[in-house]
Amino acid sequence: MALIRLVDLRKSYRVGDVTVHALRGLSLDVERGSFVCVVGASGSGKSTLMNVLGLLDRPTSGHYYLEGEDVSGFDKDRRAHLRNRKIGFVFQNFNLLPRTSALENVELPLLYGGRALPPAERHARARGLLEAVGLGSRLDHTPQQLSGGQQQRVAIARALVNEPELLLADEPTGNLDSRTSVEIMEILQRLVRERGITVVLITHEHDIAEYGTRVVTVRDGRVTSDTPVQNRRDAAAERAALPPLELEVEPEPAEAGAEA
Amino acid sequence: MGGWNILRVALIAIRRNPVRSGLTMLGVIIGVASVIAMVALGSGARASIDEQISSQGVNLIYLSAGSWGRGPGTARGGAGSTTSLTVEDADAVRAQVPLVARVSPGVRGRAQVIAGNQNWNTSIEGGNEEYLEIRSWRVVAGENFTARHVLVADKVCLLGKTVADLLFPGEDPVGQIVRVRNLPFRVIGVLAPKGQGQWGDDQDDIVIAPYTTLQKKLLGITHLNRVTISAVSQDRVEQAAIEITRLMRQRHRITNPDDDDFTVRTVEEMAQTRLDVANTMNSLLMSVASVSLLVGGIGIMNIMLVSVTERTREIGLRLAVGARSRDILSQFLAEAVTLSVFGGLLGIALGIGISETIVRSLGWPMQVTTEAIALAFGFAAAVGVFFGWYPARRAASLDPIDALRYE
């Protein structure tokens, strides 16, 4: 059974006097453990697709089956609950809470979803994930004290804290330089490989899409092509091949050596 | 999200912006502090009036000769100016008004009082042996005069504290002789100090003697200036006063109240004007203080609205990771209430401090009551809920997609 099955999804909304048809009968299956990259120009409907997939928005018509359950008609609170439990979000602009430590940022989803985890367990989970993304020495840093790549890694840790089935990444490397982008893609590839997480990544850069297992092209609210990636890029190998940085710009030079 | 987490998140948000939070609270702090100080001022004033009433005797009724009423076209001398009030009137009140407990016929005058080489102009009052009891006045040295002293118009007297101290500095006045208008009186007792009267007069600047003695030997009159009466209990004072008035009109054959040649007043009535002034003053101060609390509330609303706009992305993110609208609502409401409750607590401390300072430096009577504290605190919390509701509602109704994209 596919983790996600979208059947004839349509979404239209009104902007002033104009009705915009963002999705026009889009169908798509996403298998568990796959790394699907959705590419499309702006206005292609990929953001709307992302919002519907992330249960932030409801389709006008059509069906969205998540783990076999039709969630397209769920009300706000049920969608909030599903988002909390099954979906992790990674955004282009990180969306971390300012003036809040990395640890507390990662713990945030644990505050919701009607589950009262004891603080000690919340800390332990968040700490474990931050260590897994290589930020074990920066638990108490606020976003202002972290570089862009580090912030995105905090965001990934946050997305994983509730052990979701699905990780939705919306242009996760859009604000990052190419080296940091490779680092982020390495983490995502590792998550798919080691944890069996399903990743749906939205991008407009075709070379980023080549890190996935499958590229889905969206145009005018429909899937126009859906192909497996032939020569898949391996982010870990690419990063290893990059020349070492002579000067790593760190907000706090004293701790620069602790990062690995 | 559980109650403790809601509070924790609210505290974190408040701590993130300490200066702004402090300034927001300032409005509530000032509001609550001024409510508490104003109520303290009002209760203090009322308490001091109450104390003066009870120092005079709470059951007290004065029946005075003359009238305060203003009849058309007649010249009136005011209370105490006519000679129509008699001992028979006093006896009739005692005999015919069952609500009356004690009655003391009275006369008053001023006289020069001499003892040795000291002399003093003071007011001199006559009453019977029950007078002190009616006025709940104690004798601290010597003793009160008796019914027999009254009957035979004996030249004995009691000195008020002020008079005793002036005429007999450092001496025991009991047993000594004072001369009142050259008439020798034997001092048989000294009265307990009573302090300031209703109008700031010194109640201890007085000499009290049997009214018969004053009538016959000092003033040469047969009428009374007033009759001092006590009712059987405090709650019967009004009724007793009405019955006394009725009896007096009947005895003096008065049909039109404008023609009254007497005045019946209760101590409470006499204090009423001042109580009214105190109450009016109090309500006025209270409403000014409440306005500042209201302004404080509006300040909270303003800041919360700014905060909601500023934190739109944060709200979007919280919604994305699983917060329900009501989680967002309770978070922002909790922030507003926390601000106002902290402001309230600080305001209470400040209000008590202000009251204490006023008591110490100006000596005004002030009373910080627990009711006032509870009221101000409850009001502050209510302000938080009321003015926090709208911004919280606005935050909770945000659409996650729009909120996440908000720049």
XYZ file of C-alpha atoms in Angstrom:
667
model
C 0.000 0.000 0.000
C 1.298 3.375 -0.951
C 1.911 5.790 1.901
C 0.277 8.538 -0.097
C -2.299 8.195 -2.831
C -3.682 11.292 -4.485
C -6.642 10.718 -6.784
C -7.867 13.398 -9.193
C -7.019 16.174 -6.814
C -8.449 19.576 -7.635
C -7.977 22.837 -5.820
C -9.308 26.188 -6.852
C -9.586 29.406 -4.971
C -10.664 32.910 -5.643
C -8.304 35.815 -5.812
C -10.481 38.866 -6.069
C -12.775 38.236 -9.055
C -10.593 35.564 -10.583
C -10.864 31.880 -9.811
C -7.443 30.251 -9.836
C -7.299 26.553 -10.587
C -4.115 25.519 -8.852
C -4.597 21.770 -9.088
C -6.525 20.312 -12.007
C -6.987 16.625 -11.464
C -3.610 15.645 -10.071
C -2.992 11.999 -9.250
C 0.119 10.630 -7.596
C 1.256 7.664 -5.509
C 4.178 7.860 -3.125
C 5.577 4.600 -1.833
C 6.879 4.225 1.664
C 10.611 4.839 1.941
C 10.897 6.702 -1.338
C 12.524 10.085 -1.908
C 10.272 11.939 -4.305
C 11.275 15.302 -5.705
C 8.533 17.478 -7.115
C 9.762 20.037 -9.600
C 7.845 22.739 -11.352
C 8.008 26.385 -12.234
C 6.370 28.941 -10.015
C 2.646 28.910 -10.604
C 2.721 25.245 -11.571
C 0.720 24.295 -8.490
C 3.545 22.609 -6.622
C 3.125 24.801 -3.548
C -0.581 24.047 -3.440
C 0.274 20.375 -3.778
C 2.673 20.756 -0.872
C -0.008 22.422 1.274
C -2.512 19.696 0.520
C 0.046 16.949 1.137
C 1.006 18.624 4.407
C -2.659 18.791 5.454
C -2.380 22.545 5.752
C -5.041 22.886 3.098
C -7.990 20.867 1.852
C -8.559 19.950 -1.794
C -11.681 21.292 -3.471
C -12.364 17.825 -4.781
C -10.586 14.522 -5.176
C -9.163 12.199 -2.578
C -6.064 12.116 -0.467
C -5.319 8.763 1.129
C -2.663 8.824 3.836
C -1.798 5.267 4.902
C -4.993 4.155 3.218
C -7.197 6.636 5.096
C -9.055 9.310 3.147
C -8.018 12.484 4.941
C -9.297 14.970 2.358
C -12.424 15.693 4.388
C -10.795 16.011 7.799
C -11.600 19.118 9.813
C -8.979 21.532 11.153
C -8.369 19.837 14.467
C -8.038 16.335 13.008
C -5.652 17.643 10.386
C -3.631 19.385 13.095
C -3.396 16.113 14.959
C -2.260 14.210 11.852
C 0.285 16.894 11.009
C 1.646 16.546 14.487
C 1.956 12.783 14.363
C 2.663 11.821 10.778
C 4.238 14.755 8.991
C 7.435 16.667 9.538
C 7.965 20.028 7.812
C 11.181 21.569 6.574
C 10.853 25.050 5.112
C 12.985 27.182 2.869
C 13.299 29.881 5.537
C 13.764 27.395 8.415
C 10.974 28.939 10.518
C 12.700 28.522 13.849
C 11.415 30.435 16.860
C 13.695 33.399 17.411
C 15.481 33.835 20.747
C 14.701 30.224 21.539
C 17.322 27.532 21.987
C 17.823 24.790 19.401
C 16.676 22.275 22.006
C 13.406 24.087 22.663
C 12.815 24.553 18.954
C 13.139 20.833 18.393
C 10.840 20.092 21.344
C 8.087 22.332 20.008
C 5.982 19.655 18.221
C 6.017 17.587 21.423
C 3.980 20.286 23.174
C 1.054 19.617 20.883
C -0.898 16.575 19.800
C -2.528 15.925 23.159
C 0.382 13.984 24.568
C 2.044 15.036 27.774
C 5.611 13.804 27.644
C 7.619 14.443 30.788
C 10.154 17.256 30.249
C 13.084 14.900 30.764
C 11.923 12.688 27.911
C 11.290 15.683 25.658
C 14.835 16.893 26.286
C 16.289 13.441 25.677
C 14.503 13.046 22.346
C 15.416 16.515 21.131
C 19.002 16.110 22.228
C 19.307 12.756 20.431
C 18.024 14.225 17.188
C 20.251 17.294 17.385
C 23.193 14.982 17.908
C 22.101 12.932 14.905
C 22.207 16.041 12.682
C 25.598 17.013 14.087
C 24.521 19.794 16.447
C 25.158 18.017 19.736
C 27.395 20.859 20.902
C 24.923 23.613 20.005
C 21.864 22.604 22.008
C 21.518 25.952 23.754
C 22.268 28.131 20.750
C 19.512 30.353 19.487
C 18.876 30.613 15.724
C 20.720 33.952 15.647
C 23.843 32.151 16.835
C 23.622 29.496 14.124
C 24.533 29.537 10.443
C 21.901 28.880 7.784
C 22.897 25.265 7.350
C 22.855 24.726 11.081
C 19.423 26.321 11.338
C 18.120 24.007 8.643
C 19.554 21.043 10.522
C 17.708 22.185 13.664
C 14.561 22.376 11.536
C 15.125 18.813 10.289
C 15.582 17.607 13.861
C 12.329 19.360 14.745
C 10.561 17.687 11.838
C 11.699 14.287 13.072
C 10.896 14.653 16.748
C 7.495 12.990 16.526
C 8.847 10.151 14.371
C 6.719 11.007 11.366
C 6.085 8.781 8.347
C 6.493 11.640 5.948
C 8.932 14.487 5.729
C 7.837 17.392 3.563
C 10.657 19.658 2.485
C 9.703 22.854 0.706
C 12.785 24.214 -1.112
C 14.974 23.233 1.842
C 18.157 24.408 0.134
C 16.697 27.552 -1.408
C 18.421 29.846 1.069
C 21.668 27.923 1.333
C 24.960 27.943 -0.572
C 25.833 24.894 -2.632
C 28.149 23.335 -0.070
C 25.576 23.584 2.738
C 22.923 22.332 0.308
C 24.927 19.174 -0.216
C 25.168 18.734 3.549
C 21.405 19.039 3.948
C 20.751 16.643 1.095
C 23.152 14.199 2.704
C 21.079 14.259 5.875
C 17.855 13.715 3.942
C 19.333 10.830 1.961
C 20.565 9.267 5.164
C 17.111 9.566 6.762
C 15.528 7.699 3.875
C 18.228 5.069 3.878
C 18.613 4.510 7.610
C 15.215 5.338 9.046
C 12.986 4.424 6.138
C 11.359 7.840 6.207
C 9.468 8.960 3.135
C 10.647 12.321 1.835
C 8.738 14.550 -0.546
C 10.897 17.462 -1.580
C 9.725 20.417 -3.574
C 12.220 22.356 -5.602
C 12.598 24.254 -8.799
C 16.235 23.220 -9.209
C 16.622 20.086 -11.320
C 20.070 19.269 -9.974
C 18.680 19.143 -6.427
C 15.939 16.821 -7.671
C 18.575 14.349 -8.753
C 19.289 13.446 -5.131
C 15.880 11.759 -4.976
C 14.747 8.396 -6.203
C 12.031 9.802 -8.405
C 11.304 13.141 -10.054
C 7.743 14.293 -10.516
C 7.208 17.294 -12.731
C 4.132 19.389 -12.127
C 2.766 21.805 -14.650
C -0.560 23.622 -14.739
C -1.807 21.660 -11.786
C -1.133 18.212 -13.269
C 1.689 15.711 -13.223
C 3.335 15.934 -16.633
C 6.162 13.512 -16.056
C 7.071 10.993 -13.378
C 10.394 9.274 -13.823
C 12.832 7.352 -11.638
C 16.227 9.024 -11.299
C 18.779 7.210 -13.424
C 22.065 8.606 -12.179
C 21.211 9.372 -8.607
C 23.517 11.828 -6.898
C 25.129 10.696 -3.663
C 25.444 13.699 -1.357
C 27.803 11.975 1.067
C 30.293 11.191 -1.663
C 29.991 14.689 -3.123
C 30.630 16.307 0.208
C 33.677 14.138 0.829
C 35.059 15.194 -2.544
C 34.665 18.904 -1.830
C 37.864 20.740 -0.993
C 38.133 21.456 2.734
C 37.169 24.952 3.760
C 40.094 27.077 4.638
C 38.076 29.396 6.761
C 34.788 28.329 8.152
C 32.783 31.381 9.137
C 31.282 30.617 12.484
C 29.275 32.894 14.768
C 31.315 31.578 17.676
C 34.823 30.711 16.596
C 35.648 29.139 19.940
C 33.360 26.223 19.218
C 34.086 25.849 15.528
C 36.204 22.763 16.121
C 33.406 20.919 17.846
C 31.379 20.678 14.677
C 31.896 17.560 12.652
C -1.426 21.255 25.514
C -1.685 20.999 29.276
C -2.161 23.913 31.676
C 1.408 23.888 32.885
C 2.806 23.912 29.363
C 0.506 26.776 28.373
C 1.823 28.807 31.284
C 5.413 27.831 30.501
C 5.103 28.872 26.863
C 3.491 32.147 27.955
C 6.328 32.829 30.391
C 8.932 32.097 27.728
C 7.228 34.500 25.337
C 7.056 37.194 28.027
C 10.702 36.714 28.945
C 11.737 36.978 25.316
C 10.836 40.666 25.427
C 11.414 41.828 28.992
C 11.350 45.586 28.423
C 8.172 45.498 26.425
C 6.532 43.144 28.914
C 7.537 45.443 31.759
C 6.111 48.503 30.059
C 2.919 46.639 29.246
C 2.528 45.618 32.852
C 3.174 49.172 34.020
C -0.350 50.192 33.026
C -1.884 47.458 35.136
C 0.579 48.064 37.958
C -0.389 51.726 38.182
C -4.068 50.925 37.822
C -4.120 48.320 40.570
C -1.880 50.359 42.869
C -4.102 53.404 42.546
C -7.282 51.385 43.089
C -5.805 49.937 46.267
C -4.491 53.269 47.532
C -7.795 55.021 46.748
C -9.906 52.365 48.423
C -7.544 52.470 51.389
C -8.040 56.208 51.612
C -11.812 55.838 51.439
C -11.999 53.021 53.969
C -9.673 54.931 56.259
C -11.887 58.012 56.144
C -14.981 55.953 56.779
C -13.345 54.044 59.601
C -12.348 57.254 61.336
C -15.898 58.585 61.030
C -17.264 55.294 62.369
C -14.838 55.495 65.233
C -16.008 58.989 66.083
C -19.612 57.865 65.993
C -18.990 54.982 68.321
C -16.904 57.217 70.591
C -20.015 59.335 71.002
C -22.218 56.325 71.608
C -23.877 54.604 68.693
C -27.380 54.726 70.172
C -27.283 58.432 70.728
C -30.201 60.753 69.965
C -30.114 64.469 70.645
C -33.321 66.339 71.278
C -32.406 70.012 71.079
C -34.465 73.113 71.648
C -35.057 75.232 68.551
C -35.231 74.117 64.981
C -32.924 73.772 62.029
C -35.930 73.815 59.741
C -36.685 76.910 57.742
C -40.287 78.018 57.949
C -41.503 80.657 55.560
C -41.332 84.218 56.793
C -40.266 83.494 60.325
C -37.016 84.357 61.953
C -35.508 81.304 63.573
C -32.844 81.228 66.173
C -31.595 77.745 65.415
C -31.058 74.839 67.733
C -30.773 75.666 71.417
C -32.202 79.151 71.071
C -35.689 78.688 72.435
C -36.824 78.087 75.965
C -39.625 75.671 75.208
C -37.774 72.457 76.022
C -38.414 71.406 79.592
C -37.602 68.726 82.101
C -41.185 67.537 81.676
C -40.449 66.883 78.008
C -37.485 64.773 79.028
C -39.589 62.869 81.552
C -42.293 62.299 78.948
C -39.764 60.878 76.497
C -38.500 58.556 79.179
C -41.993 57.461 80.197
C -43.737 57.251 76.835
C -41.186 56.083 74.270
C -40.454 52.418 74.974
C -37.500 52.311 72.567
C -35.664 54.775 74.747
C -33.210 53.354 77.274
C -31.799 56.381 79.026
C -32.578 60.069 79.119
C -30.507 62.919 80.413
C -31.861 66.483 80.504
C -29.095 68.881 79.605
C -28.054 72.493 79.680
C -24.885 73.995 78.278
C -22.972 77.176 78.566
C -19.493 78.603 78.557
C -17.780 79.881 81.637
C -14.451 80.929 83.064
C -13.211 78.206 85.390
C -10.631 79.096 88.031
C -8.526 76.874 90.251
C -5.777 78.431 92.353
C -3.876 80.747 90.048
C -4.959 78.900 86.862
C -7.997 79.805 84.856
C -9.561 78.592 81.643
C -12.582 79.375 79.533
C -14.371 76.152 78.759
C -17.758 74.775 77.939
C -19.831 73.571 80.805
C -22.464 70.932 80.402
C -25.195 69.775 82.725
C -26.715 66.353 82.736
C -28.070 63.792 85.110
C -26.308 60.773 86.530
C -26.998 58.822 83.313
C -25.368 61.322 80.989
C -21.947 59.716 81.000
C -23.370 56.317 80.299
C -25.424 57.577 77.368
C -22.323 59.122 75.869
C -20.287 56.010 76.760
C -17.896 58.127 78.679
C -15.842 56.722 81.523
C -14.523 58.327 84.672
C -10.817 57.581 85.124
C -10.314 59.125 88.552
C -12.883 59.706 91.298
C -16.474 58.928 90.379
C -19.567 60.089 88.555
C -22.149 62.175 90.369
C -25.250 60.403 91.647
C -29.020 60.885 91.385
C -28.881 62.468 94.796
C -26.358 65.088 93.652
C -28.775 65.899 90.820
C -31.789 66.010 93.089
C -30.273 68.442 95.563
C -28.416 70.428 92.898
C -25.111 69.796 94.554
C -22.114 71.850 93.448
C -20.008 68.949 92.224
C -18.398 68.545 88.836
C -16.367 66.284 86.554
C -13.444 67.657 84.587
C -12.537 66.710 81.046
C -8.956 65.652 80.488
C -7.906 68.941 78.889
C -9.394 71.052 81.668
C -7.964 68.823 84.375
C -4.480 69.070 82.860
C -4.695 72.840 82.482
C -6.069 73.651 85.908
C -4.216 71.042 87.901
C -0.934 70.374 86.136
C 0.734 67.454 87.843
C -1.865 67.262 90.556
C -4.833 65.057 91.334
C -7.895 67.229 90.748
C -10.272 64.931 92.635
C -11.396 66.578 95.862
C -10.153 70.005 94.775
C -12.342 73.063 94.369
C -12.836 74.925 91.109
C -14.670 78.220 90.832
C -17.115 78.575 87.981
C -18.312 82.162 87.701
C -17.273 82.515 91.350
C -19.370 79.555 92.377
C -17.252 76.856 94.061
C -17.631 73.323 92.687
C -16.043 70.273 94.214
C -14.275 68.102 91.627
C -15.392 64.520 92.181
C -14.046 62.897 89.034
C -11.931 63.194 85.912
C -13.243 61.956 82.567
C -11.470 59.584 80.224
C -10.017 61.366 77.199
C -12.336 61.253 74.194
C -10.245 63.034 71.595
C -11.456 65.041 68.652
C -15.133 65.440 67.990
C -16.876 65.305 64.638
C -15.897 68.795 63.692
C -12.370 68.669 65.001
C -13.326 70.173 68.357
C -11.680 69.024 71.560
C -14.251 66.905 73.384
C -12.112 66.866 76.514
C -12.288 70.642 76.935
C -15.331 70.381 79.168
C -16.724 70.522 82.673
C -19.762 68.387 83.488
C -22.041 69.023 86.443
C -25.611 68.098 87.484
C -27.992 70.003 85.195
C -30.065 71.096 88.197
C -27.092 72.862 89.716
C -26.336 74.678 86.467
C -29.977 75.637 85.962
C -30.543 77.018 89.430
C -27.199 78.249 90.645
C -25.188 79.131 87.589
C -27.428 79.987 84.646
C -30.654 80.908 86.379
C -32.929 79.185 83.875
C -35.671 76.579 84.108
C -35.652 75.302 80.508
C -33.290 72.828 78.919
C -30.969 73.289 75.951
C -31.117 69.700 74.946
C -31.989 66.222 76.046
C -29.513 63.454 75.435
C -31.161 60.120 74.824
C -29.984 56.606 74.123
C -32.089 54.080 72.249
C -32.382 50.481 73.398
C -30.216 49.303 70.516
C -28.444 50.638 67.488
C -30.985 49.386 64.977
C -33.863 51.017 66.878
C -32.295 54.480 66.841
C -34.206 55.624 63.757
C -37.553 54.415 65.054
C -36.915 55.920 68.477
C -36.090 59.263 66.878
C -39.370 59.174 64.924
C -41.375 58.407 68.029
C -39.648 61.130 70.029
C -40.464 63.606 67.270
C -44.114 62.525 67.269
C -44.342 62.784 71.043
C -42.732 66.223 71.075
C -45.064 67.550 68.389
C -48.010 66.266 70.376
C -46.739 67.797 73.614
C -45.952 71.154 72.004
C -49.126 71.056 69.897
C -47.356 71.347 66.579
C -49.166 70.277 63.440
C -46.858 71.614 60.753
C -43.294 70.181 60.874
C -42.068 73.610 59.743
C -43.155 74.969 63.090
C -41.059 72.557 65.155
C -39.450 74.228 68.144
C -37.132 71.317 68.659
C -34.735 69.197 66.660
C -34.210 65.469 66.904
C -30.990 64.182 65.464
C -29.155 60.935 65.749
C -25.397 60.734 65.789
C -25.495 58.709 62.633
C -27.535 61.398 60.962
C -25.017 63.979 62.075
C -22.209 61.903 60.641
C -24.164 61.114 57.514
C -23.134 64.241 55.671
C -19.516 63.467 56.254
C -20.026 59.844 55.326
C -21.711 61.012 52.133
C -18.807 63.273 51.326
C -16.369 60.468 52.069
C -18.337 58.065 49.884
C -18.629 60.521 47.002
C -14.940 61.241 47.227
C -14.244 57.547 47.336
C -16.344 56.727 44.270
C -14.724 59.565 42.393
C -11.216 58.400 43.233
C -12.198 54.815 42.499
C -13.510 55.682 39.067
C -10.346 57.599 38.230
C -8.303 54.625 39.399
C -10.495 52.237 37.408
C -9.955 54.301 34.308
C -6.229 53.867 34.686
C -6.750 50.128 35.075
C -8.826 50.199 31.908
C -6.100 52.101 30.108
C -3.667 49.464 31.354
C -5.906 46.820 29.810
C -5.986 48.629 26.506
C -2.190 48.760 26.673
C -2.144 44.993 27.025
C -4.466 44.604 24.069
C -2.326 46.918 21.981
C 0.871 45.055 22.757
C -0.775 41.694 22.229
C -2.010 42.804 18.814
C 1.477 43.953 17.886
C 2.814 40.696 19.218
C 0.362 38.614 17.173
C 1.341 40.465 14.002
C 5.019 40.159 14.792
C 4.765 36.498 15.546
C 2.560 35.540 12.620
C 5.231 33.205 11.287
C 5.657 31.641 14.704
C 1.909 31.049 14.864
C 2.001 29.521 11.385
C 4.788 27.226 12.421
C 3.009 26.152 15.595
C -0.083 25.392 13.546
C 2.025 23.427 11.046
C 3.572 21.242 13.726
C 0.198 20.353 15.168
C -1.142 23.182 17.325
C -4.910 23.503 17.128
C -6.607 26.902 16.992
C -7.553 26.562 20.608
C -3.926 25.887 21.569
C -2.958 29.178 19.951
C -5.920 30.905 21.573
C -5.025 29.678 25.021
C -1.366 30.520 24.517
C -2.030 34.162 23.696
C -4.743 34.455 26.288
C -2.363 32.999 28.853
C 0.232 35.587 27.876
C -2.219 38.451 28.345
C -3.508 37.089 31.633
C 0.000 36.395 32.896
C 0.997 39.966 32.090
C -2.035 41.381 33.854
C -1.761 39.034 36.837
C 1.914 39.841 37.346
C 1.063 43.490 36.891
C -1.706 43.012 39.440
C 0.624 41.455 41.999
C 3.213 44.185 41.574
C 0.416 46.757 41.704
C -0.819 45.349 45.004
C 2.671 45.632 46.462
C 2.996 49.183 45.149
C -0.484 50.126 46.401
C 0.269 48.879 49.898
C 3.591 50.715 49.777
C 1.900 53.958 48.741
C -0.708 53.604 51.493
C 1.968 52.970 54.099
C 3.957 55.956 52.906
C 0.916 58.233 53.081
C 0.064 57.002 56.572
C 3.648 57.639 57.714
C 4.298 60.943 56.018
C 0.881 62.629 56.014
C -0.795 60.774 58.853
C -4.027 60.272 56.915
C -6.121 57.397 58.122
C -5.802 54.637 55.494
C -6.990 51.082 55.574
C -5.780 48.505 53.058
C -8.524 45.901 53.129
C -8.299 42.353 51.813
C -11.498 43.025 49.886
C -9.806 45.865 48.051
C -6.840 43.661 47.233
C -9.049 40.813 46.042
C -11.163 43.237 44.017
C -8.202 44.921 42.352
C -6.538 41.604 41.615
C -9.706 40.059 40.222
C -10.292 43.138 38.125
C -6.739 42.990 36.781
C -7.119 39.339 35.822
C -10.466 40.123 34.190
C -8.823 42.952 32.261
C -6.263 40.447 30.995
C -8.940 38.022 29.812
C -11.123 40.747 28.338
C -8.415 42.621 26.471
C -6.426 39.486 25.672
C -9.384 37.791 24.040
C -9.492 39.770 20.837
C -5.766 39.488 19.959
C -5.791 35.800 20.926
C -8.860 35.222 18.776
C -7.077 36.901 15.922
C -3.996 34.736 16.383
C -6.084 31.563 16.559
C -7.989 32.358 13.397
C -4.859 32.704 11.275
C -4.552 30.366 8.344
C -1.364 28.281 8.663
C -0.396 28.723 5.013
C -0.766 32.501 5.036
C 0.899 32.731 8.420
C 3.915 30.702 7.288
C 4.357 32.915 4.251
C 3.901 36.150 6.190
C 6.807 38.539 5.764
